[in-house]
Amino acid sequence: MAPPKTTRTAKRRPRRGRSKTASRPTWKVIGAIAAMAVVVGGAVLLMRAWAPPERRPAVVERQKPPAGDPTPAARARAPEKQTAARPAPSRPHERPAAAERPAPAPAPVYEVFPQKTPAPAPAENGTLHAALPPAPPELPPLKKRPRLALIIDDIGYDRAAAEKLIELDAPLTLALLPHSPHLHAIAESAHRRGLELMLHLPMEPVGYPEVNPGPGTLLTRMPPDELLQVLERNLEAVPHIRGVNNHMGSKLTAQAEQMYQIFSVLKKRGLYFIDSRTTEESVCKPSARLFQLPFAQRDVFLDHHPEPAFIRQQLRELVRIALRRGEAVGIAHPYPATVRVLKEELTSLREQVELVPASQLTRAASS
């Protein structure tokens, strides 16, 4: 008797269920592998996109080497030795290694930050100098212009002549006689115009009393107290003075004792002294050296013969001394001829020398 159909059908169903169950794990593995491939591929693309750009050798070479680093040649050889000994392992996500493509030749370091410019070859050096225009000749060093001081003595009696000298607009030094009638008016006018003032101190000449220097004269026969009193009154009589020079004085300036007394007062007051040199026997220079008093002495009298031709000749001699020695001191007087010659020669004089006040040519005597 044949078995029932229901029993055969029941036996086949479990077999079909086992085949479906066995195929499910296979599809899951395939799907997982595909998902992992997608994730890995995306990660590789992201890493390539986010990776920083590779630095080029030129950027490193342009950095200035610090002091004490090895020489450029040694630093250029060092990377080559390291590359030959230990090549860097390549990674799958990096670009091809540098060994797979020719490396560019490194530029010399001194072209960007030169430590020492290389000297050109002898042949190139000669060619370069031959192509350049000849260098201009070296100019001699500029010499300092000689300085010249002009002192105008005996100021205080002729106001009109003094005003003409002030109007010359030149750095003259006016030496005013004490107790002269126009002393204060001339002193104030000259001081407003910036001129330097001196006391023209009367001193005893060899021919005294036939030759009389005027009021306020210092005499060799005066005791020290009297001489110093007269000196103080003379100094107080002239305002705005910077220094002193002697009026006559061929006898007194040869007496060391009296000159010591005078210079001790001038030193305390901070004044200078200029020797008019009315005698070759003058002891003013060694006396000034003893007191370290600012000192100078006259080089040329311009107008002891008040004639225009003679004054011009003396003025040329004064300039010649200034050009030879670097400085000179001239003394003149307010004669009409002197005023006229100075007015005519002033432009030419300024082209040759620098006119300065007398104080700029005084210094502590050294010999």
PDB file of N, CA, C and O in Angstrom, residues 112-147:
ATOM      1  N   VAL A 112      70.889  83.299  -2.182  1.00  0.00           N
ATOM      2  CA  VAL A 112      69.770  83.889  -1.464  1.00  0.00           C
ATOM      3  C   VAL A 112      70.253  84.640  -0.228  1.00  0.00           C
ATOM      4  O   VAL A 112      69.922  85.796  -0.014  1.00  0.00           O
ATOM      5  N   PHE A 113      71.073  83.992   0.587  1.00  0.00           N
ATOM      6  CA  PHE A 113      71.634  84.617   1.792  1.00  0.00           C
ATOM      7  C   PHE A 113      73.148  84.466   1.732  1.00  0.00           C
ATOM      8  O   PHE A 113      73.700  83.546   2.322  1.00  0.00           O
ATOM      9  N   PRO A 114      73.830  85.304   0.987  1.00  0.00           N
ATOM     10  CA  PRO A 114      75.283  85.108   0.834  1.00  0.00           C
ATOM     11  C   PRO A 114      76.020  85.378   2.128  1.00  0.00           C
ATOM     12  O   PRO A 114      75.835  86.407   2.761  1.00  0.00           O
ATOM     13  N   GLN A 115      76.838  84.413   2.526  1.00  0.00           N
ATOM     14  CA  GLN A 115      77.726  84.632   3.664  1.00  0.00           C
ATOM     15  C   GLN A 115      79.051  85.222   3.201  1.00  0.00           C
ATOM     16  O   GLN A 115      79.643  86.042   3.863  1.00  0.00           O
ATOM     17  N   LYS A 116      79.506  84.808   2.061  1.00  0.00           N
ATOM     18  CA  LYS A 116      80.708  85.392   1.481  1.00  0.00           C
ATOM     19  C   LYS A 116      80.557  85.312  -0.029  1.00  0.00           C
ATOM     20  O   LYS A 116      80.394  84.234  -0.593  1.00  0.00           O
ATOM     21  N   THR A 117      80.591  86.456  -0.687  1.00  0.00           N
ATOM     22  CA  THR A 117      80.413  86.482  -2.139  1.00  0.00           C
ATOM     23  C   THR A 117      81.628  85.848  -2.803  1.00  0.00           C
ATOM     24  O   THR A 117      82.759  86.245  -2.513  1.00  0.00           O
ATOM     25  N   PRO A 118      81.407  84.860  -3.684  1.00  0.00           N
ATOM     26  CA  PRO A 118      82.555  84.226  -4.334  1.00  0.00           C
ATOM     27  C   PRO A 118      83.265  85.210  -5.252  1.00  0.00           C
ATOM     28  O   PRO A 118      82.630  85.995  -5.945  1.00  0.00           O
ATOM     29  N   ALA A 119      84.592  85.179  -5.224  1.00  0.00           N
ATOM     30  CA  ALA A 119      85.370  86.078  -6.072  1.00  0.00           C
ATOM     31  C   ALA A 119      85.303  85.606  -7.504  1.00  0.00           C
ATOM     32  O   ALA A 119      85.330  84.405  -7.785  1.00  0.00           O
ATOM     33  N   PRO A 120      85.182  86.535  -8.479  1.00  0.00           N
ATOM     34  CA  PRO A 120      85.136  86.109  -9.875  1.00  0.00           C
ATOM     35  C   PRO A 120      86.482  85.558 -10.327  1.00  0.00           C
ATOM     36  O   PRO A 120      87.525  85.853  -9.741  1.00  0.00           O
ATOM     37  N   ALA A 121      86.421  84.740 -11.357  1.00  0.00           N
ATOM     38  CA  ALA A 121      87.653  84.188 -11.915  1.00  0.00           C
ATOM     39  C   ALA A 121      88.500  85.315 -12.481  1.00  0.00           C
ATOM     40  O   ALA A 121      87.992  86.358 -12.873  1.00  0.00           O
ATOM     41  N   PRO A 122      89.835  85.124 -12.552  1.00  0.00           N
ATOM     42  CA  PRO A 122      90.697  86.206 -13.038  1.00  0.00           C
ATOM     43  C   PRO A 122      90.328  86.694 -14.428  1.00  0.00           C
ATOM     44  O   PRO A 122      90.331  87.881 -14.692  1.00  0.00           O
ATOM     45  N   ALA A 123      89.974  85.769 -15.330  1.00  0.00           N
ATOM     46  CA  ALA A 123      89.623  86.183 -16.686  1.00  0.00           C
ATOM     47  C   ALA A 123      88.348  87.013 -16.681  1.00  0.00           C
ATOM     48  O   ALA A 123      88.248  88.045 -17.339  1.00  0.00           O
ATOM     49  N   GLU A 124      87.325  86.568 -15.903  1.00  0.00           N
ATOM     50  CA  GLU A 124      86.075  87.325 -15.829  1.00  0.00           C
ATOM     51  C   GLU A 124      86.305  88.678 -15.179  1.00  0.00           C
ATOM     52  O   GLU A 124      85.721  89.670 -15.585  1.00  0.00           O
ATOM     53  N   ASN A 125      87.167  88.729 -14.139  1.00  0.00           N
ATOM     54  CA  ASN A 125      87.432  89.988 -13.457  1.00  0.00           C
ATOM     55  C   ASN A 125      88.039  91.006 -14.417  1.00  0.00           C
ATOM     56  O   ASN A 125      87.657  92.169 -14.453  1.00  0.00           O
ATOM     57  N   GLY A 126      89.016  90.572 -15.205  1.00  0.00           N
ATOM     58  CA  GLY A 126      89.629  91.483 -16.160  1.00  0.00           C
ATOM     59  C   GLY A 126      88.648  91.956 -17.211  1.00  0.00           C
ATOM     60  O   GLY A 126      88.620  93.126 -17.583  1.00  0.00           O
ATOM     61  N   THR A 127      87.810  91.067 -17.680  1.00  0.00           N
ATOM     62  CA  THR A 127      86.812  91.454 -18.675  1.00  0.00           C
ATOM     63  C   THR A 127      85.817  92.445 -18.110  1.00  0.00           C
ATOM     64  O   THR A 127      85.430  93.413 -18.774  1.00  0.00           O
ATOM     65  N   LEU A 128      85.410  92.212 -16.840  1.00  0.00           N
ATOM     66  CA  LEU A 128      84.441  93.103 -16.213  1.00  0.00           C
ATOM     67  C   LEU A 128      85.013  94.507 -16.058  1.00  0.00           C
ATOM     68  O   LEU A 128      84.378  95.495 -16.392  1.00  0.00           O
ATOM     69  N   HIS A 129      86.266  94.607 -15.590  1.00  0.00           N
ATOM     70  CA  HIS A 129      86.873  95.924 -15.417  1.00  0.00           C
ATOM     71  C   HIS A 129      87.118  96.612 -16.758  1.00  0.00           C
ATOM     72  O   HIS A 129      87.071  97.837 -16.848  1.00  0.00           O
ATOM     73  N   ALA A 130      87.379  95.840 -17.777  1.00  0.00           N
ATOM     74  CA  ALA A 130      87.586  96.444 -19.085  1.00  0.00           C
ATOM     75  C   ALA A 130      86.295  97.029 -19.635  1.00  0.00           C
ATOM     76  O   ALA A 130      86.301  98.024 -20.354  1.00  0.00           O
ATOM     77  N   ALA A 131      85.152  96.401 -19.282  1.00  0.00           N
ATOM     78  CA  ALA A 131      83.869  96.883 -19.794  1.00  0.00           C
ATOM     79  C   ALA A 131      83.350  98.091 -19.033  1.00  0.00           C
ATOM     80  O   ALA A 131      82.584  98.882 -19.568  1.00  0.00           O
ATOM     81  N   LEU A 132      83.762  98.247 -17.752  1.00  0.00           N
ATOM     82  CA  LEU A 132      83.263  99.363 -16.939  1.00  0.00           C
ATOM     83  C   LEU A 132      83.958 100.657 -17.326  1.00  0.00           C
ATOM     84  O   LEU A 132      85.120 100.659 -17.737  1.00  0.00           O
ATOM     85  N   PRO A 133      83.245 101.802 -17.183  1.00  0.00           N
ATOM     86  CA  PRO A 133      83.899 103.090 -17.441  1.00  0.00           C
ATOM     87  C   PRO A 133      84.943 103.373 -16.373  1.00  0.00           C
ATOM     88  O   PRO A 133      84.862 102.855 -15.260  1.00  0.00           O
ATOM     89  N   PRO A 134      85.943 104.183 -16.674  1.00  0.00           N
ATOM     90  CA  PRO A 134      86.990 104.460 -15.671  1.00  0.00           C
ATOM     91  C   PRO A 134      86.413 105.188 -14.467  1.00  0.00           C
ATOM     92  O   PRO A 134      85.526 106.035 -14.591  1.00  0.00           O
ATOM     93  N   ALA A 135      86.897 104.832 -13.265  1.00  0.00           N
ATOM     94  CA  ALA A 135      86.408 105.463 -12.035  1.00  0.00           C
ATOM     95  C   ALA A 135      86.900 106.904 -11.966  1.00  0.00           C
ATOM     96  O   ALA A 135      88.000 107.213 -12.415  1.00  0.00           O
ATOM     97  N   PRO A 136      86.056 107.803 -11.427  1.00  0.00           N
ATOM     98  CA  PRO A 136      86.494 109.197 -11.311  1.00  0.00           C
ATOM     99  C   PRO A 136      87.647 109.309 -10.323  1.00  0.00           C
ATOM    100  O   PRO A 136      87.754 108.528  -9.385  1.00  0.00           O
ATOM    101  N   PRO A 137      88.534 110.257 -10.527  1.00  0.00           N
ATOM    102  CA  PRO A 137      89.671 110.396  -9.599  1.00  0.00           C
ATOM    103  C   PRO A 137      89.199 110.787  -8.214  1.00  0.00           C
ATOM    104  O   PRO A 137      88.197 111.466  -8.044  1.00  0.00           O
ATOM    105  N   GLU A 138      89.946 110.320  -7.212  1.00  0.00           N
ATOM    106  CA  GLU A 138      89.598 110.638  -5.820  1.00  0.00           C
ATOM    107  C   GLU A 138      89.845 112.102  -5.530  1.00  0.00           C
ATOM    108  O   GLU A 138      90.900 112.643  -5.852  1.00  0.00           O
ATOM    109  N   LEU A 139      88.834 112.748  -4.928  1.00  0.00           N
ATOM    110  CA  LEU A 139      88.981 114.159  -4.591  1.00  0.00           C
ATOM    111  C   LEU A 139      89.791 114.294  -3.311  1.00  0.00           C
ATOM    112  O   LEU A 139      89.661 113.483  -2.396  1.00  0.00           O
ATOM    113  N   PRO A 140      90.624 115.320  -3.220  1.00  0.00           N
ATOM    114  CA  PRO A 140      91.373 115.518  -1.968  1.00  0.00           C
ATOM    115  C   PRO A 140      90.429 115.899  -0.841  1.00  0.00           C
ATOM    116  O   PRO A 140      89.355 116.454  -1.088  1.00  0.00           O
ATOM    117  N   PRO A 141      90.771 115.587   0.383  1.00  0.00           N
ATOM    118  CA  PRO A 141      89.886 115.941   1.506  1.00  0.00           C
ATOM    119  C   PRO A 141      89.709 117.453   1.605  1.00  0.00           C
ATOM    120  O   PRO A 141      90.638 118.230   1.343  1.00  0.00           O
ATOM    121  N   LEU A 142      88.489 117.853   1.960  1.00  0.00           N
ATOM    122  CA  LEU A 142      88.198 119.276   2.078  1.00  0.00           C
ATOM    123  C   LEU A 142      88.996 119.879   3.223  1.00  0.00           C
ATOM    124  O   LEU A 142      89.030 119.345   4.331  1.00  0.00           O
ATOM    125  N   LYS A 143      89.641 120.995   2.934  1.00  0.00           N
ATOM    126  CA  LYS A 143      90.410 121.684   3.958  1.00  0.00           C
ATOM    127  C   LYS A 143      89.526 122.716   4.646  1.00  0.00           C
ATOM    128  O   LYS A 143      88.691 123.364   4.015  1.00  0.00           O
ATOM    129  N   LYS A 144      89.765 122.870   5.921  1.00  0.00           N
ATOM    130  CA  LYS A 144      89.020 123.857   6.674  1.00  0.00           C
ATOM    131  C   LYS A 144      89.470 125.248   6.262  1.00  0.00           C
ATOM    132  O   LYS A 144      90.667 125.507   6.103  1.00  0.00           O
ATOM    133  N   ARG A 145      88.502 126.135   6.080  1.00  0.00           N
ATOM    134  CA  ARG A 145      88.845 127.486   5.657  1.00  0.00           C
ATOM    135  C   ARG A 145      89.619 128.194   6.761  1.00  0.00           C
ATOM    136  O   ARG A 145      89.306 128.060   7.943  1.00  0.00           O
ATOM    137  N   PRO A 146      90.657 128.966   6.395  1.00  0.00           N
ATOM    138  CA  PRO A 146      91.384 129.712   7.423  1.00  0.00           C
ATOM    139  C   PRO A 146      90.493 130.764   8.067  1.00  0.00           C
ATOM    140  O   PRO A 146      89.585 131.317   7.427  1.00  0.00           O
ATOM    141  N   ARG A 147      90.744 131.033   9.334  1.00  0.00           N
ATOM    142  CA  ARG A 147      89.934 131.989  10.079  1.00  0.00           C
ATOM    143  C   ARG A 147      90.722 133.261  10.323  1.00  0.00           C
ATOM    144  O   ARG A 147      91.937 133.222  10.562  1.00  0.00           O
TER     145      ARG A 147
END
